[in-house]
Coordinates of C-alpha atoms and ligand atoms in Angstrom, one line a residue:
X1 CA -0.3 45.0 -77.3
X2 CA 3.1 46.2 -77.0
X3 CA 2.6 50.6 -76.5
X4 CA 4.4 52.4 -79.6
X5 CA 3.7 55.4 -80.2
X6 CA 2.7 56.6 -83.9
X7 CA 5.5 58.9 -84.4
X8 CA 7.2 59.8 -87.6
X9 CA 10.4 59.8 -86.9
X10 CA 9.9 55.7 -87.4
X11 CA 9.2 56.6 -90.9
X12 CA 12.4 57.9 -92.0
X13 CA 13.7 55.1 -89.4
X14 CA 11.9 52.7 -91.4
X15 CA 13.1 53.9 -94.8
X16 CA 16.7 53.9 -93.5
X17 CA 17.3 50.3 -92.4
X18 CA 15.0 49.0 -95.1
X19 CA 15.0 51.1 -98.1
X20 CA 18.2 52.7 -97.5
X21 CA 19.7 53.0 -100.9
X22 CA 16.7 54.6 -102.6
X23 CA 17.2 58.0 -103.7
X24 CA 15.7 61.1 -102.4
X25 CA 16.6 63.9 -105.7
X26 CA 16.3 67.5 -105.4
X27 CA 16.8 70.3 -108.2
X28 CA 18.6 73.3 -107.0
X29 CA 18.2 76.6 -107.8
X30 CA 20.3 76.6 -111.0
X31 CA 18.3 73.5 -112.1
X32 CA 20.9 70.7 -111.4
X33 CA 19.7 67.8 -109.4
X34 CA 21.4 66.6 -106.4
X35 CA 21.1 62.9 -105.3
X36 CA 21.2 61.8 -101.8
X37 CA 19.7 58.5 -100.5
X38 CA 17.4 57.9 -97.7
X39 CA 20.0 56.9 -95.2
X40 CA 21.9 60.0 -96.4
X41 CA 19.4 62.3 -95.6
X42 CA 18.2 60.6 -92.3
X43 CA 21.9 60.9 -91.2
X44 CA 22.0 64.7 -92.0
X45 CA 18.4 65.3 -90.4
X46 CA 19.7 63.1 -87.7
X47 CA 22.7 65.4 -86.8
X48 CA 20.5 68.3 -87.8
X49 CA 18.7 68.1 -85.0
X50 CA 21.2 67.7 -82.9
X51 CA 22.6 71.1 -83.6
X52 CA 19.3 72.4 -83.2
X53 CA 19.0 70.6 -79.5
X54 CA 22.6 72.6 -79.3
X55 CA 20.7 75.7 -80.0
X56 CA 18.3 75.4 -77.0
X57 CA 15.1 73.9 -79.3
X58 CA 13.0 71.6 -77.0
X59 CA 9.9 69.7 -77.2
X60 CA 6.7 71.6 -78.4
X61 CA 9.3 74.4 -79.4
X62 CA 8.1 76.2 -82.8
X63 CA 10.9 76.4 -85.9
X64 CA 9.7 77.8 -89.1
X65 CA 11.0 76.8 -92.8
X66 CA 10.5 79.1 -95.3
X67 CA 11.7 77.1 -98.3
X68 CA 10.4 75.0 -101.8
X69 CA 10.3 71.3 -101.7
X70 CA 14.2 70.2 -102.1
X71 CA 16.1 67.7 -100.2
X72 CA 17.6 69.9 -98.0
X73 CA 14.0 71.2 -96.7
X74 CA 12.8 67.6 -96.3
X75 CA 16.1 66.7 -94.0
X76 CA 14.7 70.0 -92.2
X77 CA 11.3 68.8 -91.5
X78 CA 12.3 65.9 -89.9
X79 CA 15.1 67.3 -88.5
X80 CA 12.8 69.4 -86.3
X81 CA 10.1 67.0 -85.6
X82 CA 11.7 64.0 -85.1
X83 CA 12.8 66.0 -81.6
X84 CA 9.9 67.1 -80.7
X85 CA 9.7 70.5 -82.2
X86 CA 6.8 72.1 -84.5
X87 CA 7.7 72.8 -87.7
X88 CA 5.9 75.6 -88.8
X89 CA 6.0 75.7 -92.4
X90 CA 5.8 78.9 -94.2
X91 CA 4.9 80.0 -97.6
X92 CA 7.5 82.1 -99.5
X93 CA 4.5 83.6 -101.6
X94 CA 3.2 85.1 -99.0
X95 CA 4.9 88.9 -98.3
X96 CA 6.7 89.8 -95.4
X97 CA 4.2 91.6 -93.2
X98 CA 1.8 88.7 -93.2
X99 CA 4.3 85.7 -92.8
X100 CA 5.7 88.1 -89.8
X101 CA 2.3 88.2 -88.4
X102 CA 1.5 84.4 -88.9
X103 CA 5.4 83.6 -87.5
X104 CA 4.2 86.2 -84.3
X105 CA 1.1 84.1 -83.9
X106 CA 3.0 80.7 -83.9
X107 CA 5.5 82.3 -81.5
X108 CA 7.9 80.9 -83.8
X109 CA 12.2 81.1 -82.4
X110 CA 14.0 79.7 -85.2
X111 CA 13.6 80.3 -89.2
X112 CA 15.4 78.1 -91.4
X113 CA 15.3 79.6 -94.9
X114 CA 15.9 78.4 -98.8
X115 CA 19.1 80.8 -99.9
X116 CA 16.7 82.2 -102.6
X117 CA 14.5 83.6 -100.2
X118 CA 16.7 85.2 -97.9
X119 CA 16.0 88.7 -97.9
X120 CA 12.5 87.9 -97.2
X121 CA 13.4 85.9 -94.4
X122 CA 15.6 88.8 -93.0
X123 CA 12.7 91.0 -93.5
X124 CA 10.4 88.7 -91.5
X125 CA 13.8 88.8 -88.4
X126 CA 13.8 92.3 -88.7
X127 CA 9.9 92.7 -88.0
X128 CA 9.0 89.6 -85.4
X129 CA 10.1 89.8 -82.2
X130 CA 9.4 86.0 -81.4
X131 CA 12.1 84.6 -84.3
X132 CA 15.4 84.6 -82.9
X133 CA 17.8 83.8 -85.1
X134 CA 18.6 82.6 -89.1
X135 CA 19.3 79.3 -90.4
X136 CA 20.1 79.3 -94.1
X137 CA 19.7 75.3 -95.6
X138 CA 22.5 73.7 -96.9
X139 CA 25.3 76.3 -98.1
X140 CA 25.7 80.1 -97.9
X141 CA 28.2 82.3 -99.6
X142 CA 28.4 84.4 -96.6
X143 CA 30.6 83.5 -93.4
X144 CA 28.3 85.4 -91.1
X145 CA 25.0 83.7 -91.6
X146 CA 24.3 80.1 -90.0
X147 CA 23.8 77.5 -92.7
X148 CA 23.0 74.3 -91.8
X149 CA 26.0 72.0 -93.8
X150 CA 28.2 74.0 -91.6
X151 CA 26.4 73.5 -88.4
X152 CA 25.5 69.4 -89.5
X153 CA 29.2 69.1 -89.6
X154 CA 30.3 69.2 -86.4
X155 CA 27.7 67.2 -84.8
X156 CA 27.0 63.1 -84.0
X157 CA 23.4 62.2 -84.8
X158 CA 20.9 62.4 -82.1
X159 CA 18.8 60.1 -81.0
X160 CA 14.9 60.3 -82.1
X161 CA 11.6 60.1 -80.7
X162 CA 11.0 59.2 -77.1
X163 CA 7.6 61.5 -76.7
X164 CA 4.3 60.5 -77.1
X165 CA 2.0 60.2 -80.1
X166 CA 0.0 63.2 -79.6
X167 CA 2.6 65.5 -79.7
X168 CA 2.7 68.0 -82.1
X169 CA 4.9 67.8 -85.4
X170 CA 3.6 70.4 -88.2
X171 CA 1.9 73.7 -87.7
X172 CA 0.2 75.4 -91.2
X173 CA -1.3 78.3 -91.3
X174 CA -4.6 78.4 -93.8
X175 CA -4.7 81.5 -94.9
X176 CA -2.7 84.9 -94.2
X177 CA -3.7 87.3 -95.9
X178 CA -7.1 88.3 -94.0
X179 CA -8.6 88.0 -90.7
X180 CA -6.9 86.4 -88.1
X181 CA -4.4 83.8 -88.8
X182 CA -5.8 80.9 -88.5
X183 CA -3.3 77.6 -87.5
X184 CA -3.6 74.0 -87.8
X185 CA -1.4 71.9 -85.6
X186 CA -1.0 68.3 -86.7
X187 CA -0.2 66.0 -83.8
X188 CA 2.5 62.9 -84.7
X189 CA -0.1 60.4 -84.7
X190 CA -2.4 62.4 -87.0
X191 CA 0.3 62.5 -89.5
X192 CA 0.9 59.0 -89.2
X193 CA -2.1 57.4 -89.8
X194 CA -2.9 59.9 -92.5
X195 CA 0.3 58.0 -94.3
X196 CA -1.0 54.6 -93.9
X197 CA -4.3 56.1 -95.0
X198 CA -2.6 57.7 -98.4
X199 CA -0.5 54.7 -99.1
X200 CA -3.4 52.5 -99.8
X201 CA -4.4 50.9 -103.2
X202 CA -7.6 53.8 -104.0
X203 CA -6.1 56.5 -102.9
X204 CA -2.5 57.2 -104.3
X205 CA -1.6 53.8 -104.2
X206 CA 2.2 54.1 -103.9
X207 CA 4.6 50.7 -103.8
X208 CA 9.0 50.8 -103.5
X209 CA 8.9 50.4 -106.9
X210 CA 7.3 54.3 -107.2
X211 CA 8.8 56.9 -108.1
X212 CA 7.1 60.3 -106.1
X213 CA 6.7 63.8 -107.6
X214 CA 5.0 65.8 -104.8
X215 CA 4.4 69.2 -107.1
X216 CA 2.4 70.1 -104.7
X217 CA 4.6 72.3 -101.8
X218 CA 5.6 71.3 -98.5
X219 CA 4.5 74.4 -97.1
X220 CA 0.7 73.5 -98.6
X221 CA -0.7 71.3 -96.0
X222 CA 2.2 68.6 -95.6
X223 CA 2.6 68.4 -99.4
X224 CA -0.8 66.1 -98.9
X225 CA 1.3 63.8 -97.3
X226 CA 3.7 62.4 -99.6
X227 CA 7.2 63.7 -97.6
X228 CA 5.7 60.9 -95.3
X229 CA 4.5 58.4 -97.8
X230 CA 7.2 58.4 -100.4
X231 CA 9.7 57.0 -97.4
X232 CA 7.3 55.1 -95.6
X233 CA 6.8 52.7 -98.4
X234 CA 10.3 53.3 -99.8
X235 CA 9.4 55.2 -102.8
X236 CA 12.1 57.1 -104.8
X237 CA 11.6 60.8 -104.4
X238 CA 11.8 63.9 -106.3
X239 CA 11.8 67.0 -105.2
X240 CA 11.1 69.9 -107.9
X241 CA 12.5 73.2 -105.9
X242 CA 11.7 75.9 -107.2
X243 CA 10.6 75.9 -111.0
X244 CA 6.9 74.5 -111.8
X245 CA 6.7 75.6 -115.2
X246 CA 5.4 72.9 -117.5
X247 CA 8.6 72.7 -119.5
X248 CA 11.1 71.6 -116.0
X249 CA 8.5 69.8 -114.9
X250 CA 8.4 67.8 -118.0
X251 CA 11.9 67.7 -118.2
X252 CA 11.8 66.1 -114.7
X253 CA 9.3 63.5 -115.0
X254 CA 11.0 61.6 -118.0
X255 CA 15.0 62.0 -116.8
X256 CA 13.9 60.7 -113.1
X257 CA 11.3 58.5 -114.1
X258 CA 8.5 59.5 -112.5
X259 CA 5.5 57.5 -112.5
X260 CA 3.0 59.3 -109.5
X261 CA 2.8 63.1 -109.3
X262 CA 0.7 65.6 -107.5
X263 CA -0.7 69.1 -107.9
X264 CA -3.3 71.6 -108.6
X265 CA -5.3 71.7 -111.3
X266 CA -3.5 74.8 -113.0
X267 CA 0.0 73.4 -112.6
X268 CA -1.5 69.7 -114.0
X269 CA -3.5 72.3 -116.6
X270 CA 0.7 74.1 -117.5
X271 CA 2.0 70.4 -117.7
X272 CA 0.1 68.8 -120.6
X273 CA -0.3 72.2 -122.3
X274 CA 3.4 72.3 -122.5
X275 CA 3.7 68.8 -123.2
X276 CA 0.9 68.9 -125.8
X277 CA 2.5 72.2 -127.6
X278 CA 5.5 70.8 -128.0
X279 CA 4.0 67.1 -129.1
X280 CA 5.6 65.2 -126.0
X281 CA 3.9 62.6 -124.1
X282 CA 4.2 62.8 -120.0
X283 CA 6.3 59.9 -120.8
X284 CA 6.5 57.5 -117.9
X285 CA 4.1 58.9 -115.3
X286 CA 1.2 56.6 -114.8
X287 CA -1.0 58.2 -112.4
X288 CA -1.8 61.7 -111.3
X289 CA -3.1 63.0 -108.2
X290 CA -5.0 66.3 -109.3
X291 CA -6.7 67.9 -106.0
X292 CA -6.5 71.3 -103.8
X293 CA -9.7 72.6 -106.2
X294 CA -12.1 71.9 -108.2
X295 CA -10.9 69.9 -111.9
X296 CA -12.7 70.3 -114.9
X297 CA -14.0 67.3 -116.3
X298 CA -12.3 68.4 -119.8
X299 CA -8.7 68.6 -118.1
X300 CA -9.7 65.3 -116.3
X301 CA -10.9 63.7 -119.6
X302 CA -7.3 65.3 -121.3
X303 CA -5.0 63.4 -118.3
X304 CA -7.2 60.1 -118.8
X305 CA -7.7 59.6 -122.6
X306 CA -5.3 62.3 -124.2
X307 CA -2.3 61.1 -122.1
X308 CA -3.6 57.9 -120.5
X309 CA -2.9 58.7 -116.5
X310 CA -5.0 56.7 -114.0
X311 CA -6.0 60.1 -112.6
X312 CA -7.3 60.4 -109.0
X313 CA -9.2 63.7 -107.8
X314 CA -9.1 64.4 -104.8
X315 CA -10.5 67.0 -102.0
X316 CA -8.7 68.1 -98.9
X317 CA -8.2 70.8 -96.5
X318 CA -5.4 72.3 -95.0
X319 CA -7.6 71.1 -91.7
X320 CA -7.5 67.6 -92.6
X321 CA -4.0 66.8 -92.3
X322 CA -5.4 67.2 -95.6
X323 CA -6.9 64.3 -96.9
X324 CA -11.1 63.7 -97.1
X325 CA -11.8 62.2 -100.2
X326 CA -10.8 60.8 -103.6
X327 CA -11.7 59.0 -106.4
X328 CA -11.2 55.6 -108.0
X329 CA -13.0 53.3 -109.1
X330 CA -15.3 50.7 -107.2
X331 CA -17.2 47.4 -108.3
X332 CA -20.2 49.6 -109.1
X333 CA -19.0 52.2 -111.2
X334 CA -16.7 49.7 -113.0
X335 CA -20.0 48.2 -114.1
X336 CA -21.6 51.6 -115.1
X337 CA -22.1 52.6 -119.5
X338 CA -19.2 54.8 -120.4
X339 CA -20.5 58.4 -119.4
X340 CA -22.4 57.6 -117.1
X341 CA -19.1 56.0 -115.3
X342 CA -17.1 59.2 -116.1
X343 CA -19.6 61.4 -114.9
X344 CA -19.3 59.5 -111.2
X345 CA -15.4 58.7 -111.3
X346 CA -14.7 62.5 -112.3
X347 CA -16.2 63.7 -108.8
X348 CA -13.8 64.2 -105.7
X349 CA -14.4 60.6 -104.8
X350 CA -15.2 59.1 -101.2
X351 CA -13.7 59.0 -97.9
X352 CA -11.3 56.4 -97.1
X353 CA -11.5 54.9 -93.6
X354 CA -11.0 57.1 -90.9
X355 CA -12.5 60.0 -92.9
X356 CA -16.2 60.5 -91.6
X357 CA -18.4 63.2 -94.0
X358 CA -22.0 64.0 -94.0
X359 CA -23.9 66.3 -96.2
X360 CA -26.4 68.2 -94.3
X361 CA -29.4 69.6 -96.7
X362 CA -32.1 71.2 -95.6
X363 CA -34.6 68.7 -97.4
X364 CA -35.0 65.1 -96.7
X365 CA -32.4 63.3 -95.4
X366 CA -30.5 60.8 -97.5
X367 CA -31.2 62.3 -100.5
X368 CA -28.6 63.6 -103.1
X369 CA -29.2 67.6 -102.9
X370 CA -26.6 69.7 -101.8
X371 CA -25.7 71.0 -98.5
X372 CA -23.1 71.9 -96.1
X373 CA -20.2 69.4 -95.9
X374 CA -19.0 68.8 -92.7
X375 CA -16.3 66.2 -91.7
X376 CA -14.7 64.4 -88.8
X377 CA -12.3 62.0 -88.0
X378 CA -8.3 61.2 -86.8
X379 CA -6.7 63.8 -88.9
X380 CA -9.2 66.3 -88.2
X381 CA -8.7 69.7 -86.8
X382 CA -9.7 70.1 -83.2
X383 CA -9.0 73.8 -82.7
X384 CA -7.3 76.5 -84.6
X385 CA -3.7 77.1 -83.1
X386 CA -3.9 79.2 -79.7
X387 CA -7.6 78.8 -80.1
X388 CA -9.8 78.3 -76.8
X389 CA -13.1 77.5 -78.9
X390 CA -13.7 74.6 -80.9
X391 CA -13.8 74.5 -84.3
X392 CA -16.5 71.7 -85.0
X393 CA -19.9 71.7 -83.3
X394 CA -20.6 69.4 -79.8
X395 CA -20.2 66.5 -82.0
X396 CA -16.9 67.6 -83.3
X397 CA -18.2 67.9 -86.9
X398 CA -16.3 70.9 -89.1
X399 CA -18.0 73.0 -91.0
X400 CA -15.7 72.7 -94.3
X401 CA -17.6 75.9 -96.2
X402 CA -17.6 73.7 -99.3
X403 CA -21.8 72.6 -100.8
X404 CA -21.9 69.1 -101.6
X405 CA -24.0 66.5 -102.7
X406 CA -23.4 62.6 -102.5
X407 CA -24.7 60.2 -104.9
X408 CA -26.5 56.6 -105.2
X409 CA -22.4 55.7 -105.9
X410 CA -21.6 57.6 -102.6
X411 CA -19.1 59.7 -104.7
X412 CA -18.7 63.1 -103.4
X413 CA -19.0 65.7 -105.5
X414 CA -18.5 69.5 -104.1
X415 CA -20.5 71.6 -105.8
X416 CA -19.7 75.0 -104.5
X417 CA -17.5 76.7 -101.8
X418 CA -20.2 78.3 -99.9
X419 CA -18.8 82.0 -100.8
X420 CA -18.5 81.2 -104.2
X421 CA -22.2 80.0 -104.7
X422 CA -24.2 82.9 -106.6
X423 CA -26.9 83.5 -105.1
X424 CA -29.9 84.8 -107.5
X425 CA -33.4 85.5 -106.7
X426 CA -32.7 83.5 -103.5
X427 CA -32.0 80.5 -105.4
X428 CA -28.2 79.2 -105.6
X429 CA -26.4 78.7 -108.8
X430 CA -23.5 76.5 -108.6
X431 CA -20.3 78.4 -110.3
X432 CA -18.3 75.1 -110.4
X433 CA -20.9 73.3 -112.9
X434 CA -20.9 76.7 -114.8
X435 CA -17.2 77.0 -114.9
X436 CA -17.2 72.8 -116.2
X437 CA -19.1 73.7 -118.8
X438 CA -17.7 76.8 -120.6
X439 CA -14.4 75.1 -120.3
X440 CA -15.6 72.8 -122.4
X441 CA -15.5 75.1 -125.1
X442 CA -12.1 74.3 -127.3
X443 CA -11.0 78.0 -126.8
X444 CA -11.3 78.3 -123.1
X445 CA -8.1 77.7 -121.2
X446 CA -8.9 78.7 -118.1
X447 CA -13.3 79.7 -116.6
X448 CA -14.3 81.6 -113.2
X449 CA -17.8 82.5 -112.9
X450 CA -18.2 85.2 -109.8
X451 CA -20.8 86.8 -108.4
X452 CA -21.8 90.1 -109.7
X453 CA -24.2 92.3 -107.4
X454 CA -27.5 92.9 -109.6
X455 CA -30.4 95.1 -108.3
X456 CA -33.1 92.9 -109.0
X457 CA -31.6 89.2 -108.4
X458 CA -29.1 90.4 -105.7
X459 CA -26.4 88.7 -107.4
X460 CA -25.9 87.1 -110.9
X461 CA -23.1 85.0 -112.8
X462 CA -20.4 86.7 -114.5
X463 CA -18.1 84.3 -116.8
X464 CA -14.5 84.9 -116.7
X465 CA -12.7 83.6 -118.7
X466 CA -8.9 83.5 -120.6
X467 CA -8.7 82.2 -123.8
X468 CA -6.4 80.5 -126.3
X469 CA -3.8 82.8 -127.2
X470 CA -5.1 84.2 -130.9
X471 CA -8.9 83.1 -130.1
X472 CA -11.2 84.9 -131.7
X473 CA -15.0 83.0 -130.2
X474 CA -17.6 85.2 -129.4
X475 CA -19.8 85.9 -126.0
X476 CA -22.7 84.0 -127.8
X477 CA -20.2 80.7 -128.8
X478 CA -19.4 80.8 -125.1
X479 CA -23.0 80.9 -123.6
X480 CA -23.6 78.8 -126.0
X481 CA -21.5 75.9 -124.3
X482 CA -23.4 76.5 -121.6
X483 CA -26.9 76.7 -122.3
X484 CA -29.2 73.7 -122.5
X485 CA -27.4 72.0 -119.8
X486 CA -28.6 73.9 -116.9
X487 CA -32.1 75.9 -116.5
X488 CA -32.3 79.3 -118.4
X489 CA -32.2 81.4 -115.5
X490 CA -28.2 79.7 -114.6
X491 CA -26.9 81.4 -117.8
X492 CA -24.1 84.3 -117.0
X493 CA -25.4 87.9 -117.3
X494 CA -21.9 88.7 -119.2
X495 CA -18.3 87.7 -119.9
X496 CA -15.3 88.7 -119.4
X497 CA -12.2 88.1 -121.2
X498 CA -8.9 88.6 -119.1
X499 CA -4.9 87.8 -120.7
X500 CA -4.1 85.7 -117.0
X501 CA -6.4 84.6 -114.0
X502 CA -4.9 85.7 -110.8
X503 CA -4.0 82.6 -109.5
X504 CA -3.4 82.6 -105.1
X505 CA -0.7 81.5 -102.8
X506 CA -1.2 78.3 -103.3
X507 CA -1.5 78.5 -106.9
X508 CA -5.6 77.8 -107.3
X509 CA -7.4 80.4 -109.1
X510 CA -8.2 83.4 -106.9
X511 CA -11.9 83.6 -106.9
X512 CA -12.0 86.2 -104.6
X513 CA -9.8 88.8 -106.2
X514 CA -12.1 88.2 -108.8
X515 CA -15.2 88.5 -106.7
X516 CA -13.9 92.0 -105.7
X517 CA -12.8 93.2 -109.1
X518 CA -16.0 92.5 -111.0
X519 CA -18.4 92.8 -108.0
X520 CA -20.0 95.9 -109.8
X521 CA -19.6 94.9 -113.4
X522 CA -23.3 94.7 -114.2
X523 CA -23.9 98.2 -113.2
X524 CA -26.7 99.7 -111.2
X525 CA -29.4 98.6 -113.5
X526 CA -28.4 95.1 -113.5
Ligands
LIG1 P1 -6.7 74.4 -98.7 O1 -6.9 74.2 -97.2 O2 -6.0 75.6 -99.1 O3 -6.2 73.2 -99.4 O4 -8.2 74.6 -99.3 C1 -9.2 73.7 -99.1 C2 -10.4 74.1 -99.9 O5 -10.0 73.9 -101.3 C3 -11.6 73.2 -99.8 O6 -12.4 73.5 -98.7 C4 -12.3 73.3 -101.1 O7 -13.1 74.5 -101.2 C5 -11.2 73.4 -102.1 N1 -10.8 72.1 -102.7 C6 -9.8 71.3 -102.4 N2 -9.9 70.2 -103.2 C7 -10.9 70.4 -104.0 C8 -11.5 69.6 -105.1 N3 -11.0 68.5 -105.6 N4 -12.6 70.1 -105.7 C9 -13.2 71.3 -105.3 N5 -12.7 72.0 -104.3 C10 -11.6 71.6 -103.7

């Protein structure tokens, strides 16, 4: 066969000659939406990178954005990697002295930047001696900053591709904000094939005839995928900038149309509280992609039935490009009783092909207990960024830190994060079926349970949880959800009621501020 090389500049390429005229719509930072088309934006990325070829960027070369998911960062992205550049995409939540550490690390030379988050990109200038210079995207009031429609302007489009397959195109850092920094460098072919892989019928399923909501950020491992699926099928698609409150959101989804959207569970959670406050429906979106951690069944059960989504969950890493599993249904739980179907389908799902997983328990093999999850496969990290050591074992399994048990349906269901598991009496308790089930208490918004250090068990559950605003249920109501559903010893020690969870950079609940707030709320005689 003929040698083509699985880059991704063919997928804007593609997009452009075939699905030229579809729109790609952005809302800007005083909420009005700007509508380009594909060919548009290729053309702009197109003479985007030449400018940054002007600039000295080469092949392998890092540039950093530092921006929300708009049109103009999307031109960006390909912009850079269509060249052969890395772009290193950074996450404006983070402060300055840890994205200046992570932009260090990546040895990073150029930082295009959202014009809402300039002073933190001149911060990050000021303080990392590897960036060398400013780009502000699209338009800037002031004449002495580079901003890209100025530089765009006076260049013809370059020409794209022309390297091989396993050259890098995306850099993402996992996690900032402790330890070393750790980097995930996702080759051309990697991103690819996780876009045919994402496209398919189970997993999101998109056709031309989509229209794409990626909630989820660009800067949160490759928005999952879609800034590559969306075009490579010819999807319209919207990009929500800044504002993910449920009211724009909502706003968004029924004036554009939008019928496939993804995001966490707390942003899915804001949506259809919104929508349900204010009795609206979520209008014309059909199916919702709910992933990045762990969903309750009751806010699953409230996208299905309340609001009628086809909903998928799915689990991911930043490692796996980030793709490992998802659910929809198959033949055999199709043919399952009710509950018993929900129960399956409401797990993070199974691995599509080229997604290998295997749960290793310390019991017999092949059974369903829980165990380490490990993974493997095309879109799989090899080695942390600058790393010398692997990062799977001899067999180039990952150790993903997530507990998880498969069952007879070969659904995945992730029980735990290893550092979340409560471990009491030298027995674990899993906090995620905890946290399922007090949320399943009509007051509960949003449920953590933690591990609280205890003298005698080691550590015990604490329940966190915020309420309704106004609820008055008590400790007992709550336990009470819980009990007789898991063994006596499972049930938290105490709760705790809080007015906000602290949610993380990405926007999941932050377990382990948690973790180290309450860590002595038992006491000593606990
Ligand atoms: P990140 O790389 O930031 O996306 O985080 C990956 C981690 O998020 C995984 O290792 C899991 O612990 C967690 N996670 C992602 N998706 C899910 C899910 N659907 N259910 C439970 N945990 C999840």
């Amino acid at each position: 066969m003929l040698s083509w090389p699985l880059t991704v500049n063919r997928i804007l390429e593609h997009a452009e000659r075939w699905h030229g005229n579809r729109e790609v719509i952005s809302v800007g930072a005083d909420g009005g939406i700007v509508r380009k088309t594909y060919a548009q934006c290729a053309d702009r990325a197109r003479r985007l990178s030449a400018a940054l070829s002007d600039r000295g960027v080469r092949t392998g070369d890092r540039v950093a954005t530092l921006a929300w998911n708009t049109g103009e960062h999307f031109e960006a992205w390909y912009a850079i990697m269509c060249i052969g550049a890395v772009c290193h995409t950074l996450n404006p939540r983070m402060d300055a002295p840890n994205l200046t550490r992570i932009a260090e690390h990546a040895g990073t030379r150029l930082l295009l930047v959202d014009p809402s988050l300039l002073p933190l990109a001149q911060a990050m200038h000021a303080a990392c001696p590897t960036i060398e210079e400013i780009w502000v995207l699209g338009h800037s009031g002031d004449r002495t900053l580079n901003a890209t429609d100025a530089l765009i302007g006076e260049q013809q489009p370059a020409a794209w591709g022309g390297f091989g397959e396993e050259q890098a195109a995306g850099l993402c850092y996992t996690s900032g904000t402790a330890g070393d920094p750790k980097g995930v460098l996702y080759s051309h072919r990697a991103n690819f094939l996780h876009t045919l892989m994402v496209i398919q019928p189970d997993v999101f399923g998109l056709r031309a005839i989509d229209t794409v909501l990626p909630i989820v950020p660009m800067f949160h491992a490759n928005a999952w995928g879609l800034v590559f699926a969306a075009p490579a099928v010819g999807a319209k698609l919207v990009l929500p900038g800044r504002h993910l409150d449920g009211a724009s959101l909502l706003r968004l989804i029924g004036e554009e149309k939008v019928s496939i959207a993804a995001a966490v569970p707390t942003v899915w959670q804001g949506l259809v509280d919104h929508a349900d406050a204010n009795g609206e429906t979520l209008g014309p979106l059909a199916r919702a992609v709910v992933g990045g951690a762990a969903c309750l069944p009751s806010l699953l059960r409230r996208l299905a039935d309340e609001h009628d989504l086809d909903v998928r969950h799915a689990w991911g890493m930043t490692e796996m490009s980030p793709l490992g599993t998802i659910s929809a249904p198959t033949a055999d739980t199709l043919a399952l009783p009710e509950e018993a179907r929900r129960a399956v389908e409401g797990a993070q799902g199974r691995p599509p092909l080229g997604v290998e997983l295997r749960v290793e328990t310390a019991g017999t093999p092949g059974s369903d207990a829980a165990g380490k999850l490990k993974i493997r496969g095309f879109a799989m990290i090899e080695r942390y960024y600058g790393d010398s050591a692997p990062a799977g074992d001899d067999g180039g399994w990952f150790d993903t830190g997530d507990v998880a048990r498969i069952d007879a349906h070969g659904f995945m269901h992730i029980t735990d994060r290893e550092k979340d598991v409560v471990k009491s009496g030298g027995e674990w308790i899993s906090s995620q079926e905890l946290e399922a089930l007090a949320a399943e208490h009509c007051d509960v918004v949003h449920a953590a349970v933690v591990a609280a250090d205890s003298k005698q068990w080691g550590e015990r559950p604490l329940l966190i949880v915020q309420l309704l605003p106004g609820a008055c249920c008590s400790d007992e109501d709550l336990l009470a959800q819980i009990a007789g559903s898991v063994p006596r010893w499972w049930l938290p020690d105490a709760v705790v009621r809080v007015d906000a969870m602290p949610l993380g950079l990405t926007g999941k609940i932050d377990k382990r501020a948690l973790r180290d707030t309450y860590r002595d709320h038992l006491g000593s005689g606990a």
